[in-house]
mmCIF file of C-alpha atoms in Angstrom:
data_model
loop_
_atom_site.group_PDB
_atom_site.id
_atom_site.type_symbol
_atom_site.label_atom_id
_atom_site.label_comp_id
_atom_site.label_asym_id
_atom_site.label_seq_id
_atom_site.Cartn_x
_atom_site.Cartn_y
_atom_site.Cartn_z
ATOM 1 C CA MET X 1 -16.040 25.485 9.268
ATOM 2 C CA ARG X 2 -15.794 23.090 12.091
ATOM 3 C CA PRO X 3 -11.886 22.279 13.013
ATOM 4 C CA ASN X 4 -10.306 19.074 12.181
ATOM 5 C CA ILE X 5 -11.284 16.419 14.897
ATOM 6 C CA VAL X 6 -7.398 15.597 15.063
ATOM 7 C CA THR X 7 -6.350 18.931 16.251
ATOM 8 C CA GLU X 8 -9.151 18.839 18.793
ATOM 9 C CA ALA X 9 -7.944 15.556 20.389
ATOM 10 C CA GLY X 10 -5.629 15.677 23.443
ATOM 11 C CA VAL X 11 -2.381 14.369 23.946
ATOM 12 C CA PRO X 12 -3.289 11.007 25.293
ATOM 13 C CA THR X 13 -5.513 10.523 22.169
ATOM 14 C CA ARG X 14 -2.670 11.513 19.729
ATOM 15 C CA VAL X 15 -0.192 9.373 21.482
ATOM 16 C CA GLY X 16 -2.798 6.396 21.265
ATOM 17 C CA GLN X 17 -3.214 7.035 17.518
ATOM 18 C CA TRP X 18 0.752 7.132 17.178
ATOM 19 C CA TRP X 19 0.896 3.911 18.919
ATOM 20 C CA ASP X 20 -1.924 2.143 17.095
ATOM 21 C CA SER X 21 0.059 2.947 13.834
ATOM 22 C CA ILE X 22 3.202 1.288 14.801
ATOM 23 C CA PRO X 23 3.054 -2.455 13.586
ATOM 24 C CA PHE X 24 3.155 -5.532 15.914
ATOM 25 C CA LEU X 25 6.879 -6.417 16.126
ATOM 26 C CA THR X 26 8.355 -2.857 16.220
ATOM 27 C CA SER X 27 6.082 -2.058 19.293
ATOM 28 C CA SER X 28 6.800 -5.268 20.719
ATOM 29 C CA VAL X 29 10.329 -4.584 20.777
ATOM 30 C CA VAL X 30 9.906 -1.079 22.002
ATOM 31 C CA VAL X 31 7.779 -2.571 25.157
ATOM 32 C CA VAL X 32 10.259 -5.354 25.730
ATOM 33 C CA CYS X 33 13.237 -3.004 25.676
ATOM 34 C CA GLY X 34 11.317 -0.327 27.800
ATOM 35 C CA VAL X 35 10.069 -2.923 30.400
ATOM 36 C CA ILE X 36 13.704 -4.404 30.873
ATOM 37 C CA TYR X 37 14.866 -1.067 31.390
ATOM 38 C CA VAL X 38 12.292 0.083 33.962
ATOM 39 C CA VAL X 39 12.469 -3.294 35.856
ATOM 40 C CA CYS X 40 16.579 -2.815 36.160
ATOM 41 C CA LEU X 41 15.879 0.677 37.294
ATOM 42 C CA LEU X 42 13.174 -0.348 39.809
ATOM 43 C CA ALA X 43 15.293 -3.374 41.139
ATOM 44 C CA GLY X 44 18.461 -1.346 41.305
ATOM 45 C CA TYR X 45 20.309 -3.589 38.727
ATOM 46 C CA ASP X 46 23.014 -2.115 37.012
ATOM 47 C CA SER X 47 25.509 -5.237 36.516
ATOM 48 C CA PHE X 48 25.537 -4.569 32.718
ATOM 49 C CA TYR X 49 28.830 -6.122 32.363
ATOM 50 C CA GLU X 50 26.938 -9.633 32.942
ATOM 51 C CA VAL X 51 24.566 -9.036 29.903
ATOM 52 C CA CYS X 52 26.724 -6.946 27.617
ATOM 53 C CA PHE X 53 28.550 -8.285 24.588
ATOM 54 C CA LEU X 54 31.950 -8.968 25.925
ATOM 55 C CA PRO X 55 34.282 -10.837 23.502
ATOM 56 C CA SER X 56 36.624 -12.129 26.098
ATOM 57 C CA ALA X 57 33.911 -13.757 28.043
ATOM 58 C CA VAL X 58 32.136 -15.195 24.799
ATOM 59 C CA LEU X 59 35.395 -16.781 24.025
ATOM 60 C CA SER X 60 36.689 -17.999 27.500
ATOM 61 C CA ARG X 61 33.307 -19.186 28.967
ATOM 62 C CA PHE X 62 31.388 -19.568 25.680
ATOM 63 C CA GLN X 63 28.547 -17.120 26.920
ATOM 64 C CA VAL X 64 26.525 -16.914 23.620
ATOM 65 C CA TYR X 65 23.525 -15.757 25.320
ATOM 66 C CA ARG X 66 25.476 -12.266 25.474
ATOM 67 C CA PHE X 67 24.742 -12.183 21.494
ATOM 68 C CA TYR X 68 20.987 -11.158 22.257
ATOM 69 C CA THR X 69 21.161 -9.997 25.979
ATOM 70 C CA SER X 70 23.308 -7.113 24.847
ATOM 71 C CA VAL X 71 20.602 -5.971 22.257
ATOM 72 C CA LEU X 72 17.817 -5.747 24.826
ATOM 73 C CA PHE X 73 19.573 -3.917 27.839
ATOM 74 C CA HIS X 74 20.361 -0.270 27.703
ATOM 75 C CA GLY X 75 22.484 1.692 29.972
ATOM 76 C CA SER X 76 20.572 4.886 30.647
ATOM 77 C CA LEU X 77 17.083 6.629 30.008
ATOM 78 C CA LEU X 78 18.300 8.648 27.237
ATOM 79 C CA HIS X 79 19.995 5.455 25.577
ATOM 80 C CA VAL X 80 16.633 3.440 25.701
ATOM 81 C CA LEU X 81 14.689 6.313 24.468
ATOM 82 C CA PHE X 82 17.085 7.499 21.504
ATOM 83 C CA ASN X 83 17.429 3.875 20.260
ATOM 84 C CA MET X 84 13.535 3.482 20.289
ATOM 85 C CA MET X 85 12.599 6.644 18.878
ATOM 86 C CA ALA X 86 14.955 5.537 16.086
ATOM 87 C CA LEU X 87 13.609 2.105 15.793
ATOM 88 C CA VAL X 88 10.012 3.258 15.342
ATOM 89 C CA PRO X 89 10.007 4.697 11.740
ATOM 90 C CA MET X 90 12.737 2.304 10.245
ATOM 91 C CA GLY X 91 11.076 -0.705 11.906
ATOM 92 C CA SER X 92 7.783 0.058 11.101
ATOM 93 C CA ASP X 93 8.794 0.701 7.334
ATOM 94 C CA LEU X 94 10.688 -2.827 7.057
ATOM 95 C CA GLU X 95 8.114 -4.723 9.116
ATOM 96 C CA ARG X 96 5.254 -3.462 6.561
ATOM 97 C CA ILE X 97 7.524 -4.570 3.587
ATOM 98 C CA MET X 98 8.652 -7.775 5.042
ATOM 99 C CA GLY X 99 6.066 -8.887 7.443
ATOM 100 C CA SER X 100 6.018 -9.404 11.320
ATOM 101 C CA VAL X 101 7.631 -12.759 11.366
ATOM 102 C CA ARG X 102 10.248 -12.046 8.480
ATOM 103 C CA LEU X 103 11.462 -9.288 10.409
ATOM 104 C CA LEU X 104 11.629 -11.037 13.557
ATOM 105 C CA TYR X 105 13.930 -13.765 11.950
ATOM 106 C CA LEU X 106 15.857 -10.870 10.271
ATOM 107 C CA THR X 107 16.222 -9.087 13.577
ATOM 108 C CA ILE X 108 17.692 -12.126 15.257
ATOM 109 C CA LEU X 109 19.809 -12.890 12.117
ATOM 110 C CA LEU X 110 21.419 -9.332 12.371
ATOM 111 C CA ALA X 111 21.832 -9.680 16.156
ATOM 112 C CA THR X 112 23.853 -12.858 15.398
ATOM 113 C CA THR X 113 25.891 -11.664 12.498
ATOM 114 C CA ASN X 114 26.771 -8.369 14.273
ATOM 115 C CA ALA X 115 28.047 -10.331 17.040
ATOM 116 C CA VAL X 116 30.132 -12.842 15.157
ATOM 117 C CA LEU X 117 31.540 -9.950 13.123
ATOM 118 C CA HIS X 118 32.270 -8.049 16.295
ATOM 119 C CA LEU X 119 34.043 -11.313 17.814
ATOM 120 C CA LEU X 120 35.826 -11.786 14.730
ATOM 121 C CA ILE X 121 37.228 -8.387 14.430
ATOM 122 C CA ALA X 122 38.167 -7.924 17.878
ATOM 123 C CA SER X 123 40.186 -11.367 18.013
ATOM 124 C CA LEU X 124 41.965 -10.402 14.627
ATOM 125 C CA VAL X 125 42.856 -6.865 16.469
ATOM 126 C CA ALA X 126 43.873 -8.601 19.783
ATOM 127 C CA TYR X 127 45.921 -11.499 18.342
ATOM 128 C CA ASN X 128 47.612 -10.212 15.413
ATOM 129 C CA PRO X 129 51.365 -10.757 15.481
ATOM 130 C CA PHE X 130 52.305 -7.294 14.300
ATOM 131 C CA HIS X 131 50.666 -4.959 16.776
ATOM 132 C CA PRO X 132 48.368 -6.784 19.374
ATOM 133 C CA TYR X 133 45.518 -4.592 20.881
ATOM 134 C CA ASP X 134 43.514 -6.330 23.222
ATOM 135 C CA GLN X 135 41.483 -3.647 24.523
ATOM 136 C CA LEU X 136 38.538 -4.376 22.062
ATOM 137 C CA MET X 137 38.235 -7.878 23.817
ATOM 138 C CA ASN X 138 37.282 -6.174 27.138
ATOM 139 C CA GLU X 139 34.906 -3.854 25.521
ATOM 140 C CA CYS X 140 31.425 -4.157 26.962
ATOM 141 C CA ALA X 141 28.910 -3.269 24.124
ATOM 142 C CA ILE X 142 25.105 -3.004 25.027
ATOM 143 C CA GLY X 143 22.122 -1.503 23.459
ATOM 144 C CA PHE X 144 20.096 -1.841 20.139
ATOM 145 C CA SER X 145 22.122 0.610 18.321
ATOM 146 C CA GLY X 146 23.965 -2.135 16.399
ATOM 147 C CA ILE X 147 21.023 -3.534 14.907
ATOM 148 C CA LEU X 148 19.525 0.123 14.047
ATOM 149 C CA PHE X 149 22.813 0.712 11.999
ATOM 150 C CA SER X 150 21.883 -2.526 9.982
ATOM 151 C CA MET X 151 18.386 -1.304 9.513
ATOM 152 C CA ILE X 152 19.534 2.055 8.320
ATOM 153 C CA VAL X 153 21.586 0.441 5.465
ATOM 154 C CA ILE X 154 18.845 -2.097 4.610
ATOM 155 C CA GLU X 155 16.159 0.693 4.603
ATOM 156 C CA THR X 156 18.260 3.106 2.600
ATOM 157 C CA SER X 157 18.854 0.286 -0.052
ATOM 158 C CA LEU X 158 15.192 -0.298 -0.217
ATOM 159 C CA SER X 159 14.273 3.301 -0.401
ATOM 160 C CA GLY X 160 16.060 3.949 -3.512
ATOM 161 C CA VAL X 161 16.698 7.332 -2.865
ATOM 162 C CA HIS X 162 20.069 9.090 -3.953
ATOM 163 C CA SER X 163 20.580 11.477 -1.175
ATOM 164 C CA ARG X 164 19.829 11.464 2.630
ATOM 165 C CA SER X 165 19.687 14.271 5.138
ATOM 166 C CA VAL X 166 21.871 14.072 8.192
ATOM 167 C CA PHE X 167 19.958 15.586 11.190
ATOM 168 C CA GLY X 168 18.230 17.832 8.706
ATOM 169 C CA LEU X 169 21.442 19.941 8.224
ATOM 170 C CA PHE X 170 22.784 18.828 5.194
ATOM 171 C CA ASN X 171 22.543 16.009 2.378
ATOM 172 C CA VAL X 172 24.790 13.253 1.707
ATOM 173 C CA PRO X 173 24.824 10.399 -0.848
ATOM 174 C CA ALA X 174 22.737 7.495 0.432
ATOM 175 C CA LYS X 175 25.636 5.194 0.074
ATOM 176 C CA LEU X 176 27.692 7.312 2.302
ATOM 177 C CA TYR X 177 24.929 7.894 4.887
ATOM 178 C CA PRO X 178 25.305 5.192 7.343
ATOM 179 C CA TRP X 179 29.082 5.823 7.460
ATOM 180 C CA ILE X 180 28.485 9.820 8.073
ATOM 181 C CA LEU X 181 26.240 8.857 10.938
ATOM 182 C CA LEU X 182 28.902 6.548 12.411
ATOM 183 C CA ILE X 183 31.518 9.261 12.552
ATOM 184 C CA ALA X 184 28.953 11.699 13.596
ATOM 185 C CA PHE X 185 27.834 9.562 16.638
ATOM 186 C CA GLN X 186 31.582 9.043 17.426
ATOM 187 C CA LEU X 187 32.260 12.755 17.429
ATOM 188 C CA LEU X 188 29.094 13.803 19.171
ATOM 189 C CA MET X 189 28.776 11.214 21.637
ATOM 190 C CA THR X 190 30.919 9.840 24.319
ATOM 191 C CA ASN X 191 31.351 6.001 25.446
ATOM 192 C CA VAL X 192 29.841 4.950 22.203
ATOM 193 C CA SER X 193 31.010 1.499 20.610
ATOM 194 C CA LEU X 194 32.690 2.152 17.505
ATOM 195 C CA LEU X 195 33.031 -1.824 16.519
ATOM 196 C CA GLY X 196 29.474 -2.280 17.423
ATOM 197 C CA HIS X 197 28.009 0.152 15.074
ATOM 198 C CA LEU X 198 30.549 -0.942 12.383
ATOM 199 C CA CYS X 199 29.586 -4.285 12.766
ATOM 200 C CA GLY X 200 25.951 -3.221 12.275
ATOM 201 C CA ILE X 201 26.740 -1.243 9.017
ATOM 202 C CA LEU X 202 28.824 -4.357 7.879
ATOM 203 C CA SER X 203 25.863 -6.795 8.251
ATOM 204 C CA GLY X 204 23.529 -4.345 6.733
ATOM 205 C CA PHE X 205 25.490 -4.230 3.614
ATOM 206 C CA ALA X 206 25.952 -8.111 3.602
ATOM 207 C CA TYR X 207 22.186 -8.724 3.762
ATOM 208 C CA SER X 208 21.424 -5.829 1.233
ATOM 209 C CA TYR X 209 23.863 -7.486 -1.222
ATOM 210 C CA GLY X 210 22.450 -10.923 -0.875
ATOM 211 C CA ILE X 211 25.477 -12.392 0.912
ATOM 212 C CA LEU X 212 23.130 -13.597 3.780
ATOM 213 C CA ASN X 213 20.562 -14.983 1.282
ATOM 214 C CA PHE X 214 21.541 -18.752 2.126
ATOM 215 C CA LEU X 215 20.578 -17.890 5.752
ATOM 216 C CA MET X 216 17.189 -16.646 4.616
ATOM 217 C CA PRO X 217 14.497 -19.195 4.302
ATOM 218 C CA GLY X 218 11.712 -18.604 1.436
ATOM 219 C CA SER X 219 8.209 -17.173 1.979
ATOM 220 C CA SER X 220 6.646 -20.418 2.436
ATOM 221 C CA PHE X 221 8.521 -20.969 5.498
ATOM 222 C CA PHE X 222 7.160 -17.799 6.944
ATOM 223 C CA SER X 223 3.631 -18.484 5.758
ATOM 224 C CA ALA X 224 3.969 -21.825 7.771
ATOM 225 C CA VAL X 225 4.798 -20.401 10.731
ATOM 226 C CA GLU X 226 1.974 -17.650 10.461
ATOM 227 C CA SER X 227 -0.494 -20.224 10.025
ATOM 228 C CA SER X 228 0.742 -22.617 12.891
ATOM 229 C CA SER X 229 -1.792 -22.776 15.975
ATOM 230 C CA TRP X 230 0.549 -21.353 18.514
ATOM 231 C CA LEU X 231 0.953 -18.201 16.615
ATOM 232 C CA SER X 232 -2.801 -17.947 15.594
ATOM 233 C CA SER X 233 -3.485 -15.604 18.531
ATOM 234 C CA LEU X 234 -1.048 -13.155 17.385
ATOM 235 C CA VAL X 235 -1.686 -13.367 13.710
ATOM 236 C CA ARG X 236 -5.381 -12.071 14.486
ATOM 237 C CA ARG X 237 -4.062 -8.909 16.042
ATOM 238 C CA PRO X 238 -4.759 -5.950 13.669
ATOM 239 C CA LYS X 239 -1.137 -4.555 13.998
ATOM 240 C CA PHE X 240 0.293 -7.938 12.801
ATOM 241 C CA ILE X 241 1.517 -7.984 9.184
ATOM 242 C CA LEU X 242 1.862 -11.215 7.142
ATOM 243 C CA CYS X 243 4.975 -11.549 4.988
ATOM 244 C CA THR X 244 2.767 -12.462 2.149
ATOM 245 C CA GLY X 245 0.188 -9.444 2.302
ATOM 246 C CA GLY X 246 0.998 -6.422 4.328
ATOM 247 C CA ASN X 247 -1.021 -4.026 5.874
ATOM 248 C CA PRO X 248 -3.939 -2.590 3.609
ATOM 249 C CA SER X 249 -3.783 0.903 5.130
ATOM 250 C CA SER X 250 -0.043 1.205 4.852
ATOM 251 C CA CYS X 251 1.508 3.533 1.926
ATOM 252 C CA ILE X 252 4.842 1.595 1.584
ATOM 253 C CA PRO X 253 4.869 -1.243 -1.029
ATOM 254 C CA THR X 254 4.319 -4.660 0.478
ATOM 255 C CA TYR X 255 5.340 -8.266 -0.834
ATOM 256 C CA SER X 256 2.446 -9.705 -2.508
ATOM 257 C CA GLY X 257 3.779 -12.003 -5.160
ATOM 258 C CA GLN X 258 4.012 -15.886 -5.221
ATOM 259 C CA ASN X 259 6.112 -17.824 -2.747
ATOM 260 C CA THR X 260 9.759 -18.119 -3.676
ATOM 261 C CA SER X 261 12.029 -20.889 -2.462
ATOM 262 C CA SER X 262 14.592 -18.461 -1.489
ATOM 263 C CA GLY X 263 14.936 -14.990 0.232
ATOM 264 C CA GLY X 264 15.406 -13.232 -3.091
ATOM 265 C CA LEU X 265 13.882 -9.961 -1.766
ATOM 266 C CA PHE X 266 17.311 -8.570 -1.452
ATOM 267 C CA SER X 267 19.210 -10.357 -4.234
ATOM 268 C CA GLY X 268 20.644 -8.160 -7.096
ATOM 269 C CA ASN X 269 18.934 -4.791 -7.249
ATOM 270 C CA ALA X 270 16.708 -4.835 -4.197
ATOM 271 C CA TRP X 271 14.350 -2.033 -5.018
ATOM 272 C CA ARG X 272 13.820 -3.313 -8.395
ATOM 273 C CA SER X 273 12.888 -6.882 -6.978
ATOM 274 C CA LEU X 274 10.621 -5.158 -4.471
ATOM 275 C CA THR X 275 8.599 -3.144 -6.870
ATOM 276 C CA SER X 276 8.343 -6.172 -9.517
ATOM 277 C CA TRP X 277 6.408 -7.875 -6.900
ATOM 278 C CA VAL X 278 3.849 -5.179 -6.310
ATOM 279 C CA PRO X 279 0.594 -5.425 -8.353
ATOM 280 C CA GLN X 280 0.739 -2.743 -11.201
ATOM 281 C CA ARG X 281 -2.099 -0.651 -11.983
ATOM 282 C CA GLU X 282 -3.905 -1.306 -15.183
ATOM 283 C CA THR X 283 -4.392 1.518 -17.725
ATOM 284 C CA SER X 284 -7.976 1.464 -18.458
ATOM 285 C CA ALA X 285 -11.215 3.570 -18.612
ATOM 286 C CA GLN X 286 -12.116 2.496 -14.907
ATOM 287 C CA SER X 287 -8.696 3.684 -13.704
ATOM 288 C CA MET X 288 -9.341 7.310 -15.190
ATOM 289 C CA GLU X 289 -12.523 7.618 -12.899
ATOM 290 C CA ASP X 290 -12.288 9.921 -9.880
ATOM 291 C CA GLY X 291 -11.872 7.532 -6.890
ATOM 292 C CA ARG X 292 -13.856 10.121 -4.883
ATOM 293 C CA PHE X 293 -17.011 9.880 -7.357
ATOM 294 C CA PRO X 294 -17.317 6.213 -8.399
ATOM 295 C CA GLY X 295 -19.182 5.616 -11.537
ATOM 296 C CA ARG X 296 -19.490 6.891 -14.871
ATOM 297 C CA GLY X 297 -19.825 10.648 -15.364
ATOM 298 C CA ARG X 298 -22.083 12.561 -17.658
ATOM 299 C CA THR X 299 -21.977 16.260 -18.808
ATOM 300 C CA LEU X 300 -24.783 18.481 -17.259
ATOM 301 C CA GLY X 301 -27.402 19.128 -19.439
ATOM 302 C CA SER X 302 -27.049 16.053 -21.419
ATOM 303 C CA THR X 303 -29.841 13.764 -21.591
ATOM 304 C CA ARG X 304 -29.689 9.960 -21.339
ATOM 305 C CA VAL X 305 -31.917 8.754 -24.200
ATOM 306 C CA PRO X 306 -33.256 5.292 -23.523
ATOM 307 C CA THR X 307 -34.294 4.616 -27.015
ATOM 308 C CA VAL X 308 -34.620 1.260 -28.917
ATOM 309 C CA PRO X 309 -30.867 0.332 -30.003
ATOM 310 C CA ALA X 310 -30.193 0.981 -33.560
ATOM 311 C CA SER X 311 -29.703 -2.810 -34.276
ATOM 312 C CA ASN X 312 -33.173 -3.213 -33.538
ATOM 313 C CA VAL X 313 -34.578 -0.401 -35.915
ATOM 314 C CA ASP X 314 -35.577 -1.415 -39.366
ATOM 315 C CA SER X 315 -32.588 -0.285 -41.480
ATOM 316 C CA ASN X 316 -34.714 0.475 -44.452
ATOM 317 C CA LEU X 317 -36.954 2.901 -42.481
ATOM 318 C CA GLN X 318 -34.768 5.961 -43.428
ATOM 319 C CA ALA X 319 -34.688 4.948 -47.031
ATOM 320 C CA ARG X 320 -38.289 4.513 -47.360
ATOM 321 C CA LEU X 321 -39.046 8.031 -45.987
ATOM 322 C CA LEU X 322 -36.407 9.820 -48.232
ATOM 323 C CA GLU X 323 -38.283 8.097 -51.075
ATOM 324 C CA ASP X 324 -41.393 9.422 -50.180
ATOM 325 C CA ASP X 325 -42.096 13.015 -52.306
ATOM 326 C CA SER X 326 -44.972 14.031 -50.001
ATOM 327 C CA PRO X 327 -43.912 17.075 -47.914
ATOM 328 C CA ASP X 328 -46.424 15.928 -45.335
ATOM 329 C CA ARG X 329 -44.609 12.569 -44.717
ATOM 330 C CA VAL X 330 -41.121 14.472 -44.979
ATOM 331 C CA THR X 331 -42.423 16.315 -42.011
ATOM 332 C CA ASP X 332 -43.392 13.223 -40.349
ATOM 333 C CA ALA X 333 -40.267 11.484 -40.972
ATOM 334 C CA ALA X 334 -38.412 14.613 -39.250
ATOM 335 C CA ALA X 335 -40.701 14.509 -36.411
ATOM 336 C CA THR X 336 -39.913 10.934 -36.044
ATOM 337 C CA VAL X 337 -36.039 11.615 -35.854
ATOM 338 C CA THR X 338 -36.158 14.736 -33.538
ATOM 339 C CA VAL X 339 -39.037 13.872 -31.310
ATOM 340 C CA ASP X 340 -38.262 13.629 -27.665
ATOM 341 C CA PRO X 341 -38.260 10.212 -26.297
ATOM 342 C CA PRO X 342 -41.142 8.970 -24.261
ATOM 343 C CA SER X 343 -39.247 8.500 -21.138
ATOM 344 C CA VAL X 344 -38.354 12.264 -20.896
ATOM 345 C CA GLY X 345 -42.064 12.950 -21.052
ATOM 346 C CA ARG X 346 -44.392 12.603 -24.021
ATOM 347 C CA GLN X 347 -46.306 15.696 -24.978
ATOM 348 C CA ALA X 348 -50.253 15.323 -24.798
ATOM 349 C CA PRO X 349 -51.787 15.825 -28.048
ATOM 350 C CA LEU X 350 -53.261 19.153 -28.796
ATOM 351 C CA PRO X 351 -57.018 19.437 -28.566
ATOM 352 C CA ASN X 352 -58.789 19.453 -31.976
ATOM 353 C CA THR X 353 -60.602 22.687 -31.188
ATOM 354 C CA GLY X 354 -61.269 23.764 -34.950
ATOM 355 C CA ALA X 355 -61.540 20.400 -36.560
ATOM 356 C CA PRO X 356 -64.641 20.026 -38.858
ATOM 357 C CA PRO X 357 -67.007 17.150 -38.288
ATOM 358 C CA GLN X 358 -65.393 13.864 -39.458
ATOM 359 C CA SER X 359 -66.415 12.776 -43.022
ATOM 360 C CA GLN X 360 -65.779 10.297 -45.435
ATOM 361 C CA GLY X 361 -62.498 12.234 -46.695
ATOM 362 C CA LEU X 362 -60.995 11.964 -43.319
ATOM 363 C CA VAL X 363 -61.520 8.463 -43.036
ATOM 364 C CA THR X 364 -59.905 7.976 -46.225
ATOM 365 C CA ALA X 365 -56.950 10.262 -44.951
ATOM 366 C CA SER X 366 -56.629 7.954 -41.724
ATOM 367 C CA GLU X 367 -56.464 4.986 -43.739
ATOM 368 C CA GLU X 368 -53.508 6.389 -45.867
ATOM 369 C CA GLN X 369 -51.888 6.971 -42.451
ATOM 370 C CA ILE X 370 -52.380 3.549 -41.478
ATOM 371 C CA LYS X 371 -50.513 2.422 -44.650
ATOM 372 C CA ASN X 372 -48.021 4.722 -44.029
ATOM 373 C CA LEU X 373 -47.118 3.764 -40.637
ATOM 374 C CA VAL X 374 -47.438 0.188 -41.564
ATOM 375 C CA SER X 375 -44.846 0.330 -44.408
ATOM 376 C CA MET X 376 -42.517 1.942 -41.680
ATOM 377 C CA GLY X 377 -42.445 -1.658 -40.014
ATOM 378 C CA PHE X 378 -45.193 -1.434 -37.398
ATOM 379 C CA ASP X 379 -47.983 -3.659 -36.798
ATOM 380 C CA ARG X 380 -51.406 -2.642 -38.112
ATOM 381 C CA THR X 381 -53.495 -3.185 -35.227
ATOM 382 C CA GLN X 382 -50.896 -1.545 -33.117
ATOM 383 C CA VAL X 383 -50.968 1.311 -35.778
ATOM 384 C CA GLU X 384 -54.839 1.624 -35.557
ATOM 385 C CA VAL X 385 -54.961 1.670 -31.688
ATOM 386 C CA ALA X 386 -52.086 4.349 -31.625
ATOM 387 C CA LEU X 387 -53.700 6.647 -34.112
ATOM 388 C CA ALA X 388 -57.132 6.359 -32.300
ATOM 389 C CA ALA X 389 -55.176 7.303 -28.848
ATOM 390 C CA ALA X 390 -53.437 10.208 -30.804
ATOM 391 C CA ASP X 391 -56.579 11.660 -32.497
ATOM 392 C CA ASP X 392 -55.176 10.812 -36.058
ATOM 393 C CA ASP X 393 -52.003 12.706 -35.166
ATOM 394 C CA ALA X 394 -49.095 10.586 -36.996
ATOM 395 C CA THR X 395 -46.444 12.279 -34.950
ATOM 396 C CA VAL X 396 -47.911 11.352 -31.655
ATOM 397 C CA ALA X 397 -49.007 7.859 -32.968
ATOM 398 C CA VAL X 398 -45.269 7.223 -33.824
ATOM 399 C CA GLU X 399 -44.104 8.315 -30.386
ATOM 400 C CA ILE X 400 -46.838 5.708 -28.834
ATOM 401 C CA LEU X 401 -45.503 2.871 -31.339
ATOM 402 C CA MET X 402 -41.735 3.701 -30.500
ATOM 403 C CA SER X 403 -42.558 3.561 -26.674
ATOM 404 C CA GLN X 404 -44.530 0.146 -27.054
ATOM 405 C CA GLN X 405 -41.457 -1.169 -29.019
ATOM 406 C CA GLY X 406 -38.971 0.303 -26.253
#
């Protein structure tokens, strides 16, 4: 057997196939973060203190741009690689569910809420009257990991699973999964922003429980954005996913219901809300068919009989045949019921090898057969022609007449 073509493909082909499977926005974030890091590396730029999220700089100099520049910049090659490899599966799943434009809005919203929570918590800790601790105000946080923790919470809520595996070593309850990761990263890695990751988890839970619903526009807003002229070139790309449709080749459920006036995707039970919008498969005879072999199946050896429908057959035919006491006519009736249909192949009449010369008695017998066939509902002229073609064989004549009616 010829090996699978996928196993024969080289590394560049496999990487290309993997990259083509990543939706538009997720792959765009990977490209942007990667390009920014490479440009900084080539230009020798390492003044991340100017672009990171620094609560003291935001409050004193109102540098709100740090809300978003801190998300796109990374401090090292392992930092950007680890974050982007973690983004690809989670971002792809969420983008197939929400759509590219909706996920972009969600990413901006999460970046904003993470920064606001970070600033609020750092200020409360630094300026509390009991035990001031201003180190958090001067902590420089950078990287995409805060949004990743928010996505972990949202994706876990959407998946509906009850447990999650931590690095493939052990399983923990799904609700505790983000908190276990938070502790694990603090213990395994140095120079990690605890407050940045914590704010990401809090933003994810706030969104999952519907607290941020008032900040989420309805599907009509995203549909209007997607239909705008300035976005038409992006919408036509094969990796772009509409918020009202989704990728047809994807395996994750996508939003396909009617437009709503509010972002009710995560209100209440998020997973129940999502699955309620997915078209349900109807239970019908067609659904029982094998998708690999479309059409109706027939048992081997069965013969499809293209006979005349029973509604078109004379209902008194069988009664008239049963009332006849003649053995010959009973035989003819049985032959009429069990004869092979003409479409399968009509048997040729046997040659009349030993028949005596035609006499007056035979003519009388032929007239009697005509009357019998006419009484069965056939036209007399057609009966005479059929008997002549069948050499006065009533069985073959019935076949001819039935074929003419079919």
